[in-house]
Amino acid sequence: MIGEVPDLSHTKYELVEPLGHGGMGSVYRARDRALDRLVALKIVGTFAASPDAIDRLVREAKVLARLEHPGIVPVHDVGALPDGRAFYTMKLVRGRRLDEYVNDETTAAERLRILERLCDAVAFAHANGVIHRDLKPANVMVGPFGEVLVMDWGVATLTAGTEGESSVVGTPGYMAPEQARGDRVDERSDVYALGAIMSLLIGHGAPKPLRAIAARAMSPEPTQRYATVEQLAADIARFRAALPVEAYREGIGGRLARVGRKYAVPIALVLAYLAMRLALLLLPR
């Protein structure tokens, strides 16, 4: 349980306080005595200390160790407690979960920036053969300086080798249909989850092109989604640059609105100039 105090003797770590508790174990704030720094220490719980659970925790540490990216928490160390339970330490992340960070004061531009950084981290993982399988707002941290970090890689799977397992893992609402069925997953399953996160971030009142991007990412049929996270991120970038997006076929009205957003300042200056000229023409001489 989260209340029990793990025995850190024979390690270089000193327990500070518990941070959280999950299905596999617990996470603690700890001090690395050798380097005099605070770290996050993840330990297999006593209730789940089977060989399989220990192997899974070590595997999670190894997956993280191969993903050196600013948007992915780095692993510092891995080891075993005196009772045989596995642990690993990682960077202590300061900030708030995405579902706690986003509120009415978060601007649309900031939400899209967060989404783009999230896509960048996931695309990096995919390029290194790792699929997260449990992307959701609770597994994304936003730091005090705008850092966006993807957390909890405990159910991640590899795209190559013998680890392309097919099992029902993930979170309802963010799991792709094939994932919920227990079918094999690929990068497009993470694309679906990113679409679900995007749908939450943009809300129901978002412009139609943004809603179309999220809808395409969340297509029930994998072949109808963006094939890669990079393609999803590229469409978001096109929207931010006031360019046509692939997911949305715009009409004349939509094109005029998009051009209006892109050139809002010059158009406003021209209209102000024309209004001034008209006013001068109408003034009595």
mmCIF file with all atom_site columns, N, CA and C in Angstrom, residues 98 101-102 106-123 135-137 140-142 146-150 174 190-203 210-211 213-214 217 226 229-230 232-237 239-240:
data_model
loop_
_atom_site.group_PDB
_atom_site.id
_atom_site.type_symbol
_atom_site.label_atom_id
_atom_site.label_alt_id
_atom_site.label_comp_id
_atom_site.label_asym_id
_atom_site.label_entity_id
_atom_site.label_seq_id
_atom_site.pdbx_PDB_ins_code
_atom_site.Cartn_x
_atom_site.Cartn_y
_atom_site.Cartn_z
_atom_site.occupancy
_atom_site.B_iso_or_equiv
_atom_site.pdbx_formal_charge
_atom_site.auth_seq_id
_atom_site.auth_comp_id
_atom_site.auth_asym_id
_atom_site.auth_atom_id
_atom_site.pdbx_PDB_model_num
ATOM 1   N N  . LEU A 1 98  ? -2.103  17.315 -17.458 1.00 0.00 ? 98  LEU A N  1
ATOM 2   C CA . LEU A 1 98  ? -2.787  18.084 -18.499 1.00 0.00 ? 98  LEU A CA 1
ATOM 3   C C  . LEU A 1 98  ? -4.249  18.311 -18.164 1.00 0.00 ? 98  LEU A C  1
ATOM 4   N N  . TYR A 1 101 ? -4.238  21.084 -15.759 1.00 0.00 ? 101 TYR A N  1
ATOM 5   C CA . TYR A 1 101 ? -3.642  22.325 -16.246 1.00 0.00 ? 101 TYR A CA 1
ATOM 6   C C  . TYR A 1 101 ? -4.610  23.116 -17.115 1.00 0.00 ? 101 TYR A C  1
ATOM 7   N N  . VAL A 1 102 ? -5.359  22.402 -17.958 1.00 0.00 ? 102 VAL A N  1
ATOM 8   C CA . VAL A 1 102 ? -6.247  23.082 -18.903 1.00 0.00 ? 102 VAL A CA 1
ATOM 9   C C  . VAL A 1 102 ? -7.498  23.570 -18.195 1.00 0.00 ? 102 VAL A C  1
ATOM 10  N N  . THR A 1 106 ? -6.872  28.916 -20.232 1.00 0.00 ? 106 THR A N  1
ATOM 11  C CA . THR A 1 106 ? -5.885  28.427 -21.194 1.00 0.00 ? 106 THR A CA 1
ATOM 12  C C  . THR A 1 106 ? -6.331  28.794 -22.597 1.00 0.00 ? 106 THR A C  1
ATOM 13  N N  . THR A 1 107 ? -5.502  29.558 -23.317 1.00 0.00 ? 107 THR A N  1
ATOM 14  C CA . THR A 1 107 ? -5.889  30.034 -24.647 1.00 0.00 ? 107 THR A CA 1
ATOM 15  C C  . THR A 1 107 ? -5.869  28.890 -25.660 1.00 0.00 ? 107 THR A C  1
ATOM 16  N N  . ALA A 1 108 ? -6.585  29.078 -26.764 1.00 0.00 ? 108 ALA A N  1
ATOM 17  C CA . ALA A 1 108 ? -6.609  28.080 -27.824 1.00 0.00 ? 108 ALA A CA 1
ATOM 18  C C  . ALA A 1 108 ? -5.211  27.875 -28.403 1.00 0.00 ? 108 ALA A C  1
ATOM 19  N N  . ALA A 1 109 ? -4.462  28.971 -28.552 1.00 0.00 ? 109 ALA A N  1
ATOM 20  C CA . ALA A 1 109 ? -3.099  28.864 -29.091 1.00 0.00 ? 109 ALA A CA 1
ATOM 21  C C  . ALA A 1 109 ? -2.213  28.042 -28.162 1.00 0.00 ? 109 ALA A C  1
ATOM 22  N N  . GLU A 1 110 ? -2.358  28.232 -26.857 1.00 0.00 ? 110 GLU A N  1
ATOM 23  C CA . GLU A 1 110 ? -1.553  27.475 -25.900 1.00 0.00 ? 110 GLU A CA 1
ATOM 24  C C  . GLU A 1 110 ? -1.920  26.000 -25.930 1.00 0.00 ? 110 GLU A C  1
ATOM 25  N N  . ARG A 1 111 ? -3.182  25.697 -26.079 1.00 0.00 ? 111 ARG A N  1
ATOM 26  C CA . ARG A 1 111 ? -3.613  24.297 -26.140 1.00 0.00 ? 111 ARG A CA 1
ATOM 27  C C  . ARG A 1 111 ? -3.034  23.596 -27.371 1.00 0.00 ? 111 ARG A C  1
ATOM 28  N N  . LEU A 1 112 ? -3.019  24.294 -28.507 1.00 0.00 ? 112 LEU A N  1
ATOM 29  C CA . LEU A 1 112 ? -2.448  23.703 -29.708 1.00 0.00 ? 112 LEU A CA 1
ATOM 30  C C  . LEU A 1 112 ? -0.937  23.553 -29.584 1.00 0.00 ? 112 LEU A C  1
ATOM 31  N N  . ARG A 1 113 ? -0.286  24.495 -28.908 1.00 0.00 ? 113 ARG A N  1
ATOM 32  C CA . ARG A 1 113 ? 1.160   24.369 -28.675 1.00 0.00 ? 113 ARG A CA 1
ATOM 33  C C  . ARG A 1 113 ? 1.457   23.133 -27.846 1.00 0.00 ? 113 ARG A C  1
ATOM 34  N N  . ILE A 1 114 ? 0.671   22.911 -26.805 1.00 0.00 ? 114 ILE A N  1
ATOM 35  C CA . ILE A 1 114 ? 0.849   21.715 -25.970 1.00 0.00 ? 114 ILE A CA 1
ATOM 36  C C  . ILE A 1 114 ? 0.653   20.466 -26.813 1.00 0.00 ? 114 ILE A C  1
ATOM 37  N N  . LEU A 1 115 ? -0.371  20.480 -27.648 1.00 0.00 ? 115 LEU A N  1
ATOM 38  C CA . LEU A 1 115 ? -0.664  19.318 -28.486 1.00 0.00 ? 115 LEU A CA 1
ATOM 39  C C  . LEU A 1 115 ? 0.483   19.034 -29.458 1.00 0.00 ? 115 LEU A C  1
ATOM 40  N N  . GLU A 1 116 ? 1.057   20.080 -30.038 1.00 0.00 ? 116 GLU A N  1
ATOM 41  C CA . GLU A 1 116 ? 2.173   19.889 -30.963 1.00 0.00 ? 116 GLU A CA 1
ATOM 42  C C  . GLU A 1 116 ? 3.387   19.301 -30.254 1.00 0.00 ? 116 GLU A C  1
ATOM 43  N N  . ARG A 1 117 ? 3.663   19.757 -29.050 1.00 0.00 ? 117 ARG A N  1
ATOM 44  C CA . ARG A 1 117 ? 4.796   19.207 -28.297 1.00 0.00 ? 117 ARG A CA 1
ATOM 45  C C  . ARG A 1 117 ? 4.535   17.760 -27.900 1.00 0.00 ? 117 ARG A C  1
ATOM 46  N N  . LEU A 1 118 ? 3.302   17.465 -27.568 1.00 0.00 ? 118 LEU A N  1
ATOM 47  C CA . LEU A 1 118 ? 2.929   16.093 -27.245 1.00 0.00 ? 118 LEU A CA 1
ATOM 48  C C  . LEU A 1 118 ? 3.124   15.196 -28.464 1.00 0.00 ? 118 LEU A C  1
ATOM 49  N N  . CYS A 1 119 ? 2.688   15.665 -29.618 1.00 0.00 ? 119 CYS A N  1
ATOM 50  C CA . CYS A 1 119 ? 2.867   14.895 -30.856 1.00 0.00 ? 119 CYS A CA 1
ATOM 51  C C  . CYS A 1 119 ? 4.352   14.667 -31.136 1.00 0.00 ? 119 CYS A C  1
ATOM 52  N N  . ASP A 1 120 ? 5.164   15.654 -30.885 1.00 0.00 ? 120 ASP A N  1
ATOM 53  C CA . ASP A 1 120 ? 6.599   15.535 -31.160 1.00 0.00 ? 120 ASP A CA 1
ATOM 54  C C  . ASP A 1 120 ? 7.220   14.421 -30.321 1.00 0.00 ? 120 ASP A C  1
ATOM 55  N N  . ALA A 1 121 ? 6.848   14.344 -29.030 1.00 0.00 ? 121 ALA A N  1
ATOM 56  C CA . ALA A 1 121 ? 7.393   13.302 -28.157 1.00 0.00 ? 121 ALA A CA 1
ATOM 57  C C  . ALA A 1 121 ? 6.924   11.922 -28.587 1.00 0.00 ? 121 ALA A C  1
ATOM 58  N N  . VAL A 1 122 ? 5.649   11.802 -28.928 1.00 0.00 ? 122 VAL A N  1
ATOM 59  C CA . VAL A 1 122 ? 5.114   10.494 -29.331 1.00 0.00 ? 122 VAL A CA 1
ATOM 60  C C  . VAL A 1 122 ? 5.710   10.068 -30.672 1.00 0.00 ? 122 VAL A C  1
ATOM 61  N N  . ALA A 1 123 ? 5.878   11.014 -31.593 1.00 0.00 ? 123 ALA A N  1
ATOM 62  C CA . ALA A 1 123 ? 6.495   10.689 -32.880 1.00 0.00 ? 123 ALA A CA 1
ATOM 63  C C  . ALA A 1 123 ? 7.923   10.188 -32.685 1.00 0.00 ? 123 ALA A C  1
ATOM 64  N N  . LEU A 1 135 ? -2.043  6.779  -23.908 1.00 0.00 ? 135 LEU A N  1
ATOM 65  C CA . LEU A 1 135 ? -1.989  8.237  -23.939 1.00 0.00 ? 135 LEU A CA 1
ATOM 66  C C  . LEU A 1 135 ? -3.330  8.804  -23.482 1.00 0.00 ? 135 LEU A C  1
ATOM 67  N N  . LYS A 1 136 ? -3.274  9.730  -22.539 1.00 0.00 ? 136 LYS A N  1
ATOM 68  C CA . LYS A 1 136 ? -4.469  10.391 -22.014 1.00 0.00 ? 136 LYS A CA 1
ATOM 69  C C  . LYS A 1 136 ? -4.002  11.615 -21.233 1.00 0.00 ? 136 LYS A C  1
ATOM 70  N N  . PRO A 1 137 ? -4.890  12.570 -20.953 1.00 0.00 ? 137 PRO A N  1
ATOM 71  C CA . PRO A 1 137 ? -4.470  13.787 -20.247 1.00 0.00 ? 137 PRO A CA 1
ATOM 72  C C  . PRO A 1 137 ? -3.794  13.515 -18.905 1.00 0.00 ? 137 PRO A C  1
ATOM 73  N N  . VAL A 1 140 ? 0.005   13.069 -19.130 1.00 0.00 ? 140 VAL A N  1
ATOM 74  C CA . VAL A 1 140 ? 0.786   14.167 -19.715 1.00 0.00 ? 140 VAL A CA 1
ATOM 75  C C  . VAL A 1 140 ? 0.977   15.228 -18.635 1.00 0.00 ? 140 VAL A C  1
ATOM 76  N N  . MET A 1 141 ? 2.224   15.651 -18.441 1.00 0.00 ? 141 MET A N  1
ATOM 77  C CA . MET A 1 141 ? 2.523   16.691 -17.456 1.00 0.00 ? 141 MET A CA 1
ATOM 78  C C  . MET A 1 141 ? 2.941   17.961 -18.179 1.00 0.00 ? 141 MET A C  1
ATOM 79  N N  . VAL A 1 142 ? 2.459   19.103 -17.668 1.00 0.00 ? 142 VAL A N  1
ATOM 80  C CA . VAL A 1 142 ? 2.864   20.409 -18.183 1.00 0.00 ? 142 VAL A CA 1
ATOM 81  C C  . VAL A 1 142 ? 3.646   21.107 -17.084 1.00 0.00 ? 142 VAL A C  1
ATOM 82  N N  . GLY A 1 146 ? 6.473   25.583 -19.381 1.00 0.00 ? 146 GLY A N  1
ATOM 83  C CA . GLY A 1 146 ? 5.870   25.166 -20.633 1.00 0.00 ? 146 GLY A CA 1
ATOM 84  C C  . GLY A 1 146 ? 6.305   23.801 -21.123 1.00 0.00 ? 146 GLY A C  1
ATOM 85  N N  . GLU A 1 147 ? 7.093   23.072 -20.318 1.00 0.00 ? 147 GLU A N  1
ATOM 86  C CA . GLU A 1 147 ? 7.501   21.729 -20.723 1.00 0.00 ? 147 GLU A CA 1
ATOM 87  C C  . GLU A 1 147 ? 6.268   20.828 -20.836 1.00 0.00 ? 147 GLU A C  1
ATOM 88  N N  . VAL A 1 148 ? 6.284   19.952 -21.822 1.00 0.00 ? 148 VAL A N  1
ATOM 89  C CA . VAL A 1 148 ? 5.213   18.970 -22.002 1.00 0.00 ? 148 VAL A CA 1
ATOM 90  C C  . VAL A 1 148 ? 5.860   17.593 -21.993 1.00 0.00 ? 148 VAL A C  1
ATOM 91  N N  . LEU A 1 149 ? 5.501   16.778 -21.012 1.00 0.00 ? 149 LEU A N  1
ATOM 92  C CA . LEU A 1 149 ? 6.157   15.492 -20.809 1.00 0.00 ? 149 LEU A CA 1
ATOM 93  C C  . LEU A 1 149 ? 5.147   14.353 -20.833 1.00 0.00 ? 149 LEU A C  1
ATOM 94  N N  . VAL A 1 150 ? 5.456   13.309 -21.612 1.00 0.00 ? 150 VAL A N  1
ATOM 95  C CA . VAL A 1 150 ? 4.625   12.116 -21.681 1.00 0.00 ? 150 VAL A CA 1
ATOM 96  C C  . VAL A 1 150 ? 5.066   11.166 -20.573 1.00 0.00 ? 150 VAL A C  1
ATOM 97  N N  . TYR A 1 174 ? -10.022 6.740  -24.667 1.00 0.00 ? 174 TYR A N  1
ATOM 98  C CA . TYR A 1 174 ? -8.772  7.075  -25.351 1.00 0.00 ? 174 TYR A CA 1
ATOM 99  C C  . TYR A 1 174 ? -8.198  5.866  -26.087 1.00 0.00 ? 174 TYR A C  1
ATOM 100 N N  . ASP A 1 190 ? -1.958  5.041  -31.222 1.00 0.00 ? 190 ASP A N  1
ATOM 101 C CA . ASP A 1 190 ? -1.571  6.251  -30.489 1.00 0.00 ? 190 ASP A CA 1
ATOM 102 C C  . ASP A 1 190 ? -2.125  7.494  -31.172 1.00 0.00 ? 190 ASP A C  1
ATOM 103 N N  . VAL A 1 191 ? -2.221  7.474  -32.508 1.00 0.00 ? 191 VAL A N  1
ATOM 104 C CA . VAL A 1 191 ? -2.824  8.593  -33.234 1.00 0.00 ? 191 VAL A CA 1
ATOM 105 C C  . VAL A 1 191 ? -4.270  8.790  -32.762 1.00 0.00 ? 191 VAL A C  1
ATOM 106 N N  . TYR A 1 192 ? -4.996  7.697  -32.591 1.00 0.00 ? 192 TYR A N  1
ATOM 107 C CA . TYR A 1 192 ? -6.381  7.772  -32.104 1.00 0.00 ? 192 TYR A CA 1
ATOM 108 C C  . TYR A 1 192 ? -6.425  8.461  -30.733 1.00 0.00 ? 192 TYR A C  1
ATOM 109 N N  . ALA A 1 193 ? -5.544  8.037  -29.828 1.00 0.00 ? 193 ALA A N  1
ATOM 110 C CA . ALA A 1 193 ? -5.523  8.623  -28.486 1.00 0.00 ? 193 ALA A CA 1
ATOM 111 C C  . ALA A 1 193 ? -5.190  10.106 -28.539 1.00 0.00 ? 193 ALA A C  1
ATOM 112 N N  . LEU A 1 194 ? -4.268  10.488 -29.413 1.00 0.00 ? 194 LEU A N  1
ATOM 113 C CA . LEU A 1 194 ? -3.938  11.909 -29.563 1.00 0.00 ? 194 LEU A CA 1
ATOM 114 C C  . LEU A 1 194 ? -5.138  12.684 -30.095 1.00 0.00 ? 194 LEU A C  1
ATOM 115 N N  . GLY A 1 195 ? -5.906  12.065 -30.984 1.00 0.00 ? 195 GLY A N  1
ATOM 116 C CA . GLY A 1 195 ? -7.123  12.706 -31.467 1.00 0.00 ? 195 GLY A CA 1
ATOM 117 C C  . GLY A 1 195 ? -8.130  12.914 -30.349 1.00 0.00 ? 195 GLY A C  1
ATOM 118 N N  . ALA A 1 196 ? -8.236  11.935 -29.450 1.00 0.00 ? 196 ALA A N  1
ATOM 119 C CA . ALA A 1 196 ? -9.152  12.068 -28.314 1.00 0.00 ? 196 ALA A CA 1
ATOM 120 C C  . ALA A 1 196 ? -8.691  13.185 -27.375 1.00 0.00 ? 196 ALA A C  1
ATOM 121 N N  . ILE A 1 197 ? -7.381  13.275 -27.154 1.00 0.00 ? 197 ILE A N  1
ATOM 122 C CA . ILE A 1 197 ? -6.841  14.366 -26.329 1.00 0.00 ? 197 ILE A CA 1
ATOM 123 C C  . ILE A 1 197 ? -7.110  15.706 -27.009 1.00 0.00 ? 197 ILE A C  1
ATOM 124 N N  . MET A 1 198 ? -6.887  15.752 -28.318 1.00 0.00 ? 198 MET A N  1
ATOM 125 C CA . MET A 1 198 ? -7.134  16.991 -29.064 1.00 0.00 ? 198 MET A CA 1
ATOM 126 C C  . MET A 1 198 ? -8.591  17.405 -28.968 1.00 0.00 ? 198 MET A C  1
ATOM 127 N N  . SER A 1 199 ? -9.503  16.442 -29.099 1.00 0.00 ? 199 SER A N  1
ATOM 128 C CA . SER A 1 199 ? -10.930 16.741 -29.011 1.00 0.00 ? 199 SER A CA 1
ATOM 129 C C  . SER A 1 199 ? -11.269 17.375 -27.667 1.00 0.00 ? 199 SER A C  1
ATOM 130 N N  . LEU A 1 200 ? -10.648 16.868 -26.600 1.00 0.00 ? 200 LEU A N  1
ATOM 131 C CA . LEU A 1 200 ? -10.873 17.444 -25.277 1.00 0.00 ? 200 LEU A CA 1
ATOM 132 C C  . LEU A 1 200 ? -10.312 18.859 -25.197 1.00 0.00 ? 200 LEU A C  1
ATOM 133 N N  . LEU A 1 201 ? -9.126  19.067 -25.760 1.00 0.00 ? 201 LEU A N  1
ATOM 134 C CA . LEU A 1 201 ? -8.455  20.360 -25.645 1.00 0.00 ? 201 LEU A CA 1
ATOM 135 C C  . LEU A 1 201 ? -9.172  21.456 -26.427 1.00 0.00 ? 201 LEU A C  1
ATOM 136 N N  . ILE A 1 202 ? -9.650  21.140 -27.629 1.00 0.00 ? 202 ILE A N  1
ATOM 137 C CA . ILE A 1 202 ? -10.227 22.196 -28.472 1.00 0.00 ? 202 ILE A CA 1
ATOM 138 C C  . ILE A 1 202 ? -11.670 22.497 -28.117 1.00 0.00 ? 202 ILE A C  1
ATOM 139 N N  . GLY A 1 203 ? -12.380 21.528 -27.530 1.00 0.00 ? 203 GLY A N  1
ATOM 140 C CA . GLY A 1 203 ? -13.769 21.749 -27.151 1.00 0.00 ? 203 GLY A CA 1
ATOM 141 C C  . GLY A 1 203 ? -14.720 21.731 -28.331 1.00 0.00 ? 203 GLY A C  1
ATOM 142 N N  . LEU A 1 210 ? -10.324 22.346 -37.197 1.00 0.00 ? 210 LEU A N  1
ATOM 143 C CA . LEU A 1 210 ? -9.748  21.672 -36.031 1.00 0.00 ? 210 LEU A CA 1
ATOM 144 C C  . LEU A 1 210 ? -10.559 20.448 -35.648 1.00 0.00 ? 210 LEU A C  1
ATOM 145 N N  . ARG A 1 211 ? -11.889 20.583 -35.672 1.00 0.00 ? 211 ARG A N  1
ATOM 146 C CA . ARG A 1 211 ? -12.730 19.434 -35.340 1.00 0.00 ? 211 ARG A CA 1
ATOM 147 C C  . ARG A 1 211 ? -12.541 18.315 -36.358 1.00 0.00 ? 211 ARG A C  1
ATOM 148 N N  . ILE A 1 213 ? -9.751  17.653 -38.001 1.00 0.00 ? 213 ILE A N  1
ATOM 149 C CA . ILE A 1 213 ? -8.461  17.009 -37.724 1.00 0.00 ? 213 ILE A CA 1
ATOM 150 C C  . ILE A 1 213 ? -8.625  15.967 -36.619 1.00 0.00 ? 213 ILE A C  1
ATOM 151 N N  . ALA A 1 214 ? -9.301  16.357 -35.537 1.00 0.00 ? 214 ALA A N  1
ATOM 152 C CA . ALA A 1 214 ? -9.512  15.431 -34.422 1.00 0.00 ? 214 ALA A CA 1
ATOM 153 C C  . ALA A 1 214 ? -10.348 14.241 -34.867 1.00 0.00 ? 214 ALA A C  1
ATOM 154 N N  . ALA A 1 217 ? -8.257  11.801 -36.894 1.00 0.00 ? 217 ALA A N  1
ATOM 155 C CA . ALA A 1 217 ? -7.348  11.044 -36.015 1.00 0.00 ? 217 ALA A CA 1
ATOM 156 C C  . ALA A 1 217 ? -8.098  9.954  -35.261 1.00 0.00 ? 217 ALA A C  1
ATOM 157 N N  . TYR A 1 226 ? -4.812  9.399  -39.723 1.00 0.00 ? 226 TYR A N  1
ATOM 158 C CA . TYR A 1 226 ? -3.471  9.791  -40.154 1.00 0.00 ? 226 TYR A CA 1
ATOM 159 C C  . TYR A 1 226 ? -2.571  8.566  -39.982 1.00 0.00 ? 226 TYR A C  1
ATOM 160 N N  . VAL A 1 229 ? 1.955   10.056 -36.605 1.00 0.00 ? 229 VAL A N  1
ATOM 161 C CA . VAL A 1 229 ? 1.769   11.226 -35.743 1.00 0.00 ? 229 VAL A CA 1
ATOM 162 C C  . VAL A 1 229 ? 2.293   12.474 -36.439 1.00 0.00 ? 229 VAL A C  1
ATOM 163 N N  . GLU A 1 230 ? 3.359   12.320 -37.244 1.00 0.00 ? 230 GLU A N  1
ATOM 164 C CA . GLU A 1 230 ? 3.897   13.466 -37.966 1.00 0.00 ? 230 GLU A CA 1
ATOM 165 C C  . GLU A 1 230 ? 2.856   14.077 -38.893 1.00 0.00 ? 230 GLU A C  1
ATOM 166 N N  . LEU A 1 232 ? -0.427  13.993 -38.462 1.00 0.00 ? 232 LEU A N  1
ATOM 167 C CA . LEU A 1 232 ? -1.374  14.694 -37.595 1.00 0.00 ? 232 LEU A CA 1
ATOM 168 C C  . LEU A 1 232 ? -0.805  16.048 -37.188 1.00 0.00 ? 232 LEU A C  1
ATOM 169 N N  . ALA A 1 233 ? 0.455   16.066 -36.736 1.00 0.00 ? 233 ALA A N  1
ATOM 170 C CA . ALA A 1 233 ? 1.085   17.313 -36.305 1.00 0.00 ? 233 ALA A CA 1
ATOM 171 C C  . ALA A 1 233 ? 1.192   18.301 -37.458 1.00 0.00 ? 233 ALA A C  1
ATOM 172 N N  . ALA A 1 234 ? 1.445   17.799 -38.672 1.00 0.00 ? 234 ALA A N  1
ATOM 173 C CA . ALA A 1 234 ? 1.566   18.683 -39.833 1.00 0.00 ? 234 ALA A CA 1
ATOM 174 C C  . ALA A 1 234 ? 0.245   19.377 -40.138 1.00 0.00 ? 234 ALA A C  1
ATOM 175 N N  . ASP A 1 235 ? -0.871  18.669 -39.978 1.00 0.00 ? 235 ASP A N  1
ATOM 176 C CA . ASP A 1 235 ? -2.171  19.290 -40.221 1.00 0.00 ? 235 ASP A CA 1
ATOM 177 C C  . ASP A 1 235 ? -2.470  20.356 -39.158 1.00 0.00 ? 235 ASP A C  1
ATOM 178 N N  . ILE A 1 236 ? -2.090  20.088 -37.920 1.00 0.00 ? 236 ILE A N  1
ATOM 179 C CA . ILE A 1 236 ? -2.265  21.092 -36.865 1.00 0.00 ? 236 ILE A CA 1
ATOM 180 C C  . ILE A 1 236 ? -1.416  22.325 -37.172 1.00 0.00 ? 236 ILE A C  1
ATOM 181 N N  . ALA A 1 237 ? -0.180  22.094 -37.634 1.00 0.00 ? 237 ALA A N  1
ATOM 182 C CA . ALA A 1 237 ? 0.705   23.214 -37.981 1.00 0.00 ? 237 ALA A CA 1
ATOM 183 C C  . ALA A 1 237 ? 0.138   24.016 -39.141 1.00 0.00 ? 237 ALA A C  1
ATOM 184 N N  . PHE A 1 239 ? -3.028  24.440 -39.794 1.00 0.00 ? 239 PHE A N  1
ATOM 185 C CA . PHE A 1 239 ? -4.102  25.282 -39.254 1.00 0.00 ? 239 PHE A CA 1
ATOM 186 C C  . PHE A 1 239 ? -3.521  26.497 -38.550 1.00 0.00 ? 239 PHE A C  1
ATOM 187 N N  . ARG A 1 240 ? -2.477  26.298 -37.764 1.00 0.00 ? 240 ARG A N  1
ATOM 188 C CA . ARG A 1 240 ? -1.880  27.413 -37.031 1.00 0.00 ? 240 ARG A CA 1
ATOM 189 C C  . ARG A 1 240 ? -1.289  28.455 -37.968 1.00 0.00 ? 240 ARG A C  1
#
